[in-house]
Coordinates of C-alpha atoms in Angstrom, one line a residue:
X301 CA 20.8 4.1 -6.0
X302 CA 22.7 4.1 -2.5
X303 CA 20.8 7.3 -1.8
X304 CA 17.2 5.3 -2.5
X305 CA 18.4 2.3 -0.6
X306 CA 19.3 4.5 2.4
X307 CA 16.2 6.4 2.3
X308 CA 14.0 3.2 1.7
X309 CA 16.1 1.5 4.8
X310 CA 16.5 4.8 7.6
X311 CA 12.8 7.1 6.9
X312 CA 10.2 4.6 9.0
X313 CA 11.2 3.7 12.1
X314 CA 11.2 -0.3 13.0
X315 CA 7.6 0.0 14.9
X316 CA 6.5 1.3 11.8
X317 CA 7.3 -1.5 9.2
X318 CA 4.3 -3.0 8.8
X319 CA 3.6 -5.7 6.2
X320 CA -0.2 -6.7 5.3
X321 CA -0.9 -10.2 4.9
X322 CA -3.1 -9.6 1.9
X323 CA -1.9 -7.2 -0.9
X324 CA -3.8 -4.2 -0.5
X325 CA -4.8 -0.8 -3.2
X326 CA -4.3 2.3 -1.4
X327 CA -6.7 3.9 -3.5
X328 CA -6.0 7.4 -2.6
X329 CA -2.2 8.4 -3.1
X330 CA -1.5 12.5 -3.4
X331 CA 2.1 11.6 -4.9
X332 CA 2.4 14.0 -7.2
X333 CA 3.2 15.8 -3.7
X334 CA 5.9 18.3 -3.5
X335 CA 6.9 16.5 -0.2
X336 CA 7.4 13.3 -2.3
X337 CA 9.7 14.7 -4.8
X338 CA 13.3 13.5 -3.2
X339 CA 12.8 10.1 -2.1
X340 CA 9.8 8.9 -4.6
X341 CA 11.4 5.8 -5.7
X342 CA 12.4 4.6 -2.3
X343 CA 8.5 5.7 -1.2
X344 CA 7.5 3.0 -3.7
X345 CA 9.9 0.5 -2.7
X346 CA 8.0 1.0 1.1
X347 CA 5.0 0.2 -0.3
X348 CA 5.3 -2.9 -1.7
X349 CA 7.7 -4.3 1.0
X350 CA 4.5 -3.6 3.2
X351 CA 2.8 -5.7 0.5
X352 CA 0.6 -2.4 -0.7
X353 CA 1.2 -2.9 -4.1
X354 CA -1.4 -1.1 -6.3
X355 CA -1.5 2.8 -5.9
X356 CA -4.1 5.0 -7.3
X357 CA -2.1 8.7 -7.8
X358 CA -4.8 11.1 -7.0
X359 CA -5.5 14.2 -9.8
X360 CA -6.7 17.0 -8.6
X361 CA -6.1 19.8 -11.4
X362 CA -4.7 19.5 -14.9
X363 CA -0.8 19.5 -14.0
X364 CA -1.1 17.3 -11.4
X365 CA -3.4 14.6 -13.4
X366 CA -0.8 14.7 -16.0
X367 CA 2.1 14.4 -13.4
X368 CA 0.0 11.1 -11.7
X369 CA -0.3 9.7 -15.5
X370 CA 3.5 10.1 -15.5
X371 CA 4.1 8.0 -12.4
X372 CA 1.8 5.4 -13.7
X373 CA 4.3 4.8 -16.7
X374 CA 6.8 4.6 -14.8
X375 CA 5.6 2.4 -11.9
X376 CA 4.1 -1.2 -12.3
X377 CA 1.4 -1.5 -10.4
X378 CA 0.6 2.9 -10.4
X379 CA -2.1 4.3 -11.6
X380 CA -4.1 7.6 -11.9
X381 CA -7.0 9.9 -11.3
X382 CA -8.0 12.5 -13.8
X383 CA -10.1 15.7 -11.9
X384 CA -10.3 19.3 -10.9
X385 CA -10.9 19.3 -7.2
X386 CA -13.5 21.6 -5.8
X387 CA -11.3 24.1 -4.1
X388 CA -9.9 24.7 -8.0
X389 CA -13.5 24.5 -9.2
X390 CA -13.2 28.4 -10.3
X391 CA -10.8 27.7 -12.9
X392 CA -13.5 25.4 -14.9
X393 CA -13.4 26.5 -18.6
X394 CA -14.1 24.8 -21.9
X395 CA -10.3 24.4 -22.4
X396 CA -9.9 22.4 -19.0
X397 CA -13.1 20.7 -20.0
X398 CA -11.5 19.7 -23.0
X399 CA -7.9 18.6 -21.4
X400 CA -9.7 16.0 -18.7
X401 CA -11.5 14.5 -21.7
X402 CA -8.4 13.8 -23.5
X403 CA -6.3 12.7 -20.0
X404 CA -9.5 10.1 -19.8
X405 CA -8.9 8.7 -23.0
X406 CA -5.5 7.6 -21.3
X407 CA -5.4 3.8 -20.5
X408 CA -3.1 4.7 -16.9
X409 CA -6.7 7.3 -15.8
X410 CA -8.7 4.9 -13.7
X411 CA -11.4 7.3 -12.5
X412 CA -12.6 10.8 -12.8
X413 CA -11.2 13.3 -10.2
X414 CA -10.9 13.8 -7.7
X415 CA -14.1 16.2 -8.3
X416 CA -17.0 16.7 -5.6
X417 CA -18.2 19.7 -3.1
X418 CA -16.9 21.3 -0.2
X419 CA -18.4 23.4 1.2
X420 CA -16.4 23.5 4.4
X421 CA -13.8 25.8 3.2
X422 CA -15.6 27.4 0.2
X423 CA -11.8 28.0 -1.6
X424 CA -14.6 28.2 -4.5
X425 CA -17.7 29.4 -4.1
X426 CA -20.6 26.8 -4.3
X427 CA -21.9 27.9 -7.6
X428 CA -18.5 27.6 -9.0
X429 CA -18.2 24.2 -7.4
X430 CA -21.7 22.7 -8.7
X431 CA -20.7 24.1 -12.4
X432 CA -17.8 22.4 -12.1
X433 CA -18.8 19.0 -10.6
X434 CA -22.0 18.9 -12.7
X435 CA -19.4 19.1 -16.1
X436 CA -17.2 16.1 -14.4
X437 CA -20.2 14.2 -14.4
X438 CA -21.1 14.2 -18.1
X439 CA -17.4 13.7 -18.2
X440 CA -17.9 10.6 -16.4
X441 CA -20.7 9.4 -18.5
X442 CA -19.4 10.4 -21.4
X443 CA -15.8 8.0 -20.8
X444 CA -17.6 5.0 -18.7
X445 CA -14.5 5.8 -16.2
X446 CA -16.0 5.4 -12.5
X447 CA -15.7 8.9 -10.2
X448 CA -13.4 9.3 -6.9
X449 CA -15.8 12.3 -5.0
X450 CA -14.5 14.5 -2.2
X451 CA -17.2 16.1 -0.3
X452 CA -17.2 18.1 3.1
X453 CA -20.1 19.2 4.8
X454 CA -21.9 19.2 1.3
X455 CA -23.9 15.8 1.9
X456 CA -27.5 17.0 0.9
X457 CA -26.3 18.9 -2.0
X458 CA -23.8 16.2 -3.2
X459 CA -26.4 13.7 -3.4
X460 CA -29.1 15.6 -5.0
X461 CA -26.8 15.6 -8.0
X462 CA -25.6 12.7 -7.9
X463 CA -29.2 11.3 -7.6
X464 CA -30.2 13.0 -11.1
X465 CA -27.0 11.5 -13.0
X466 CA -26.6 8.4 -11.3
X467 CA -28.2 5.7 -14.1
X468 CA -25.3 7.3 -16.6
X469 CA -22.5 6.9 -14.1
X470 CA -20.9 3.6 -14.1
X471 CA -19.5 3.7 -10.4
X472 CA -18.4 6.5 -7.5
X473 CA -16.6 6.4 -4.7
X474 CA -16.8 9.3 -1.9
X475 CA -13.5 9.6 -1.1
X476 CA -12.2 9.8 2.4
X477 CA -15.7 9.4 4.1
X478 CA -15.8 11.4 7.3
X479 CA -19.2 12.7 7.7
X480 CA -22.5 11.4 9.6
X481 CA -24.7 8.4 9.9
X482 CA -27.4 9.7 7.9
X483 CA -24.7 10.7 4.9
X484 CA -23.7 7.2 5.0
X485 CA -26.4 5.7 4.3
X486 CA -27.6 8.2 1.9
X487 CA -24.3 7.1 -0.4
X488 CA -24.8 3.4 0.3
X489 CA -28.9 4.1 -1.0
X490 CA -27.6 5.3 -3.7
X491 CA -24.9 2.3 -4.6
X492 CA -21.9 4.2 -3.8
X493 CA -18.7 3.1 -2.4
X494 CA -16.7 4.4 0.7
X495 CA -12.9 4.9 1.0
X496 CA -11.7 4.7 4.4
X497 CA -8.6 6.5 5.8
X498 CA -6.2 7.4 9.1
X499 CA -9.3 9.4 9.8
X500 CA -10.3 6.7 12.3
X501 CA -7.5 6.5 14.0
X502 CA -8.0 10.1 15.4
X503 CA -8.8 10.5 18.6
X504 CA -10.1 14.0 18.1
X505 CA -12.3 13.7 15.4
X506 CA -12.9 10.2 14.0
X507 CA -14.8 8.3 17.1
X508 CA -17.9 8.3 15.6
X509 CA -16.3 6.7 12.4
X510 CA -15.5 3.4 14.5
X511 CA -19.3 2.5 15.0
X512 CA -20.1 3.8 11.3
X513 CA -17.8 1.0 9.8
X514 CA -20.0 -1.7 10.7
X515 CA -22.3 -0.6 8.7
X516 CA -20.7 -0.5 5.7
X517 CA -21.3 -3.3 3.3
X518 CA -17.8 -5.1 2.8
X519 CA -18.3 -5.1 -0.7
X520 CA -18.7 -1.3 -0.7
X521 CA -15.8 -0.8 1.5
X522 CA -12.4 0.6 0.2
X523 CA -9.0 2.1 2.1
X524 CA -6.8 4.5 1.0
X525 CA -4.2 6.6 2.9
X526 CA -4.6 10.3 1.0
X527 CA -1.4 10.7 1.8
X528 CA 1.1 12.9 2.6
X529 CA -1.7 13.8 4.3
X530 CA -3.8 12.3 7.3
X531 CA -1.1 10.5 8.9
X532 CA -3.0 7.9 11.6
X533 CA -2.8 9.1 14.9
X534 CA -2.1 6.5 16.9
X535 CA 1.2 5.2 15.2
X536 CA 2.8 2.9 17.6
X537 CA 5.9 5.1 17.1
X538 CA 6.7 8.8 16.0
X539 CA 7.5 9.6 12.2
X540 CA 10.4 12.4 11.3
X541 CA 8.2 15.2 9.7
X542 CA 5.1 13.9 10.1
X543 CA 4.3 12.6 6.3
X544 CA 1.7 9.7 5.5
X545 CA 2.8 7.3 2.8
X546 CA 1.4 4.2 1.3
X547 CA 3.5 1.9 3.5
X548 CA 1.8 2.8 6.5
X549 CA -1.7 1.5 4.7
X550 CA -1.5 -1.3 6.6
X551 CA -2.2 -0.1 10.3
X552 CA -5.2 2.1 8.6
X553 CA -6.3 -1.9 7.3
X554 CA -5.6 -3.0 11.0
X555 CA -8.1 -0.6 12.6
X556 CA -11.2 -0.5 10.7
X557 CA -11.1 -4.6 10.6
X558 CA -10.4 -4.3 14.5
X559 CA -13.5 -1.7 14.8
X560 CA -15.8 -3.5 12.2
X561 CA -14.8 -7.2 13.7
X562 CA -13.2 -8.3 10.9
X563 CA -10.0 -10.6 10.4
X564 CA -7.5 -8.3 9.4
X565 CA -6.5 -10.2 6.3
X566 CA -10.3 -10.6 5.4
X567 CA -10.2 -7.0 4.8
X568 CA -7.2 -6.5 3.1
X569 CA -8.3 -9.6 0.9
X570 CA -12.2 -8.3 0.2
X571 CA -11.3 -4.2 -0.3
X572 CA -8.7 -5.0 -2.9
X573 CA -10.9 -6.8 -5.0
X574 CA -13.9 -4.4 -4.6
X575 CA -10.8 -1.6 -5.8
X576 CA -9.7 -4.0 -8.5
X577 CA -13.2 -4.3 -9.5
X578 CA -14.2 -1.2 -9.1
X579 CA -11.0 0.7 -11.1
X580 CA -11.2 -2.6 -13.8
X581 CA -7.6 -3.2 -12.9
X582 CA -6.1 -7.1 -13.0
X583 CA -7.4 -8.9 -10.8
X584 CA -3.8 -10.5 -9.3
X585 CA -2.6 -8.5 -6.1
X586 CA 1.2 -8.5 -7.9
X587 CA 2.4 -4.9 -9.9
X588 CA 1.6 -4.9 -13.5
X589 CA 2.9 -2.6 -16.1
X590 CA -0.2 -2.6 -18.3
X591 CA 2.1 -3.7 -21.7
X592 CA 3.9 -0.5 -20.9
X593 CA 7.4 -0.2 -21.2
X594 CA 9.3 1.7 -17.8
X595 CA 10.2 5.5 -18.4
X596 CA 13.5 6.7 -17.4
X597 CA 12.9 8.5 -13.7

């Protein structure tokens, strides 16, 4: 345990302990992480000292959905996604089919995915990517369990499918929104939520995110910090290695309500009830454990 204490105490620099006046989900967590494998436990501890205390443990394959199921037994207040991401969308088969079915029986799975398009990269070819999405879908359906989408530079396609399932799915969220106006408002047409990320907070490439906020409904709106990825930009100090993590949720929080006008605990307060809501978790902003007993770590 000194080793966790020293790691929770010495990895973010002072500038960088923030603490949210509202308890806030980070609704995108990549955990399961190989970069999160030492110092896991004192990761957690971070978060909820910066008052982020609900994390949803992104799955994007079979292993790693399992491994995010694992985390949510052993962490109050951790929970998990159940998808095959599109880059894996090649390795679709009736047997994966069949193992996401079963992980979304699981009460820790909160949402299908992460599942979606991208067609930026193409790791997958589109084809394999559509079959693969479309069978998420009637997964979705068939468990009632809302979807967590990631789509890049897929917009038209993404919502032509969506469109034709969308009265059998109860709730999506597009994940990590970075694309255009028009996008936007093509999800919100067709009641979809929006998770938000450090993506704003870059100078490079998220400027035209910081008029887009605005016009996001705030009960659509949702953060997340799809760590260890996506580290904000504009950190008021430098982090050793360069690795996001839930704690720093809170300066994410800090800019969208400073670009969308908001009071920052006004935000904190209404996307953690629209996540709440959304994933059907409990409704108080403290851990739970769900009735489950702790695992040994």
């Amino acid at each position: 345990m000194a080793d966790t204490d020293a790691a929770f105490d010495d990895f973010l620099p002072e500038a960088l302990r923030f603490r949210s006046p509202a308890p806030l989900v980070d609704i995108g967590a990549n955990l399961t992480h190989d970069s999160f494998a030492r110092d896991l436990e004192a990761v957690v501890q971070r978060s909820r000292a910066a008052n982020v205390t609900t994390l949803i443990v992104t799955g994007t394959d079979l292993a790693h959905a399992e491994q995010a199921v694992a985390l949510a037994q052993r962490f109050p207040g951790v929970y998990a996604t159940a998808g095959v991401h599109p880059h894996d969308a090649s390795r679709w088969n009736t047997d994966l089919a069949a193992g996401m079915a079963e992980l979304h029986r699981r009460p820790e799975v909160v949402a299908v995915g992460e599942c979606g398009l991208d067609f930026n990269r193409n790791f997958s070819t589109p084809l394999e990517q559509e079959r693969a999405f479309e069978a998420q879908l009637g997964l979705a359906a068939e468990s009632g369990k809302p979807l967590f989408i990631h789509e890049r530079d897929a917009g038209g396609r993404m919502r032509e499918m969506l469109k034709a399932w969308r009265d059998d799915i109860a709730d999506a969220v597009v994940h990590c929104f970075t694309a255009d106006r028009d996008t936007l408002h093509g999800y919100l047409d067709l009641d979809l939520h929006i998770g938000l990320t450090g993506w704003i907070c870059d100078e490079r490439r998220g400027h035209h995110l910081r008029e887009l906020v605005k016009e996001i409904p705030l009960e659509r709106l949702m953060v997340e910090t799809d760590c260890p990825y996506l580290l904000p930009r504009d950190l008021p100090a430098k982090l050793k290695g360069r690795r996001n993590e839930p704690a720093l949720l809170p300066w994410i929080v800090r800019e969208i309500a400073h670009w969308r006008g908001n009071d920052e605990a006004e935000l904190g307060r209404a996307t953690s009830a629209t996540a709440r809501r959304f994933f059907r978790l409990p409704l108080t902003g403290e851990p739970q454990d769900n009735g489950r007993p702790p695992q040994e770590s």
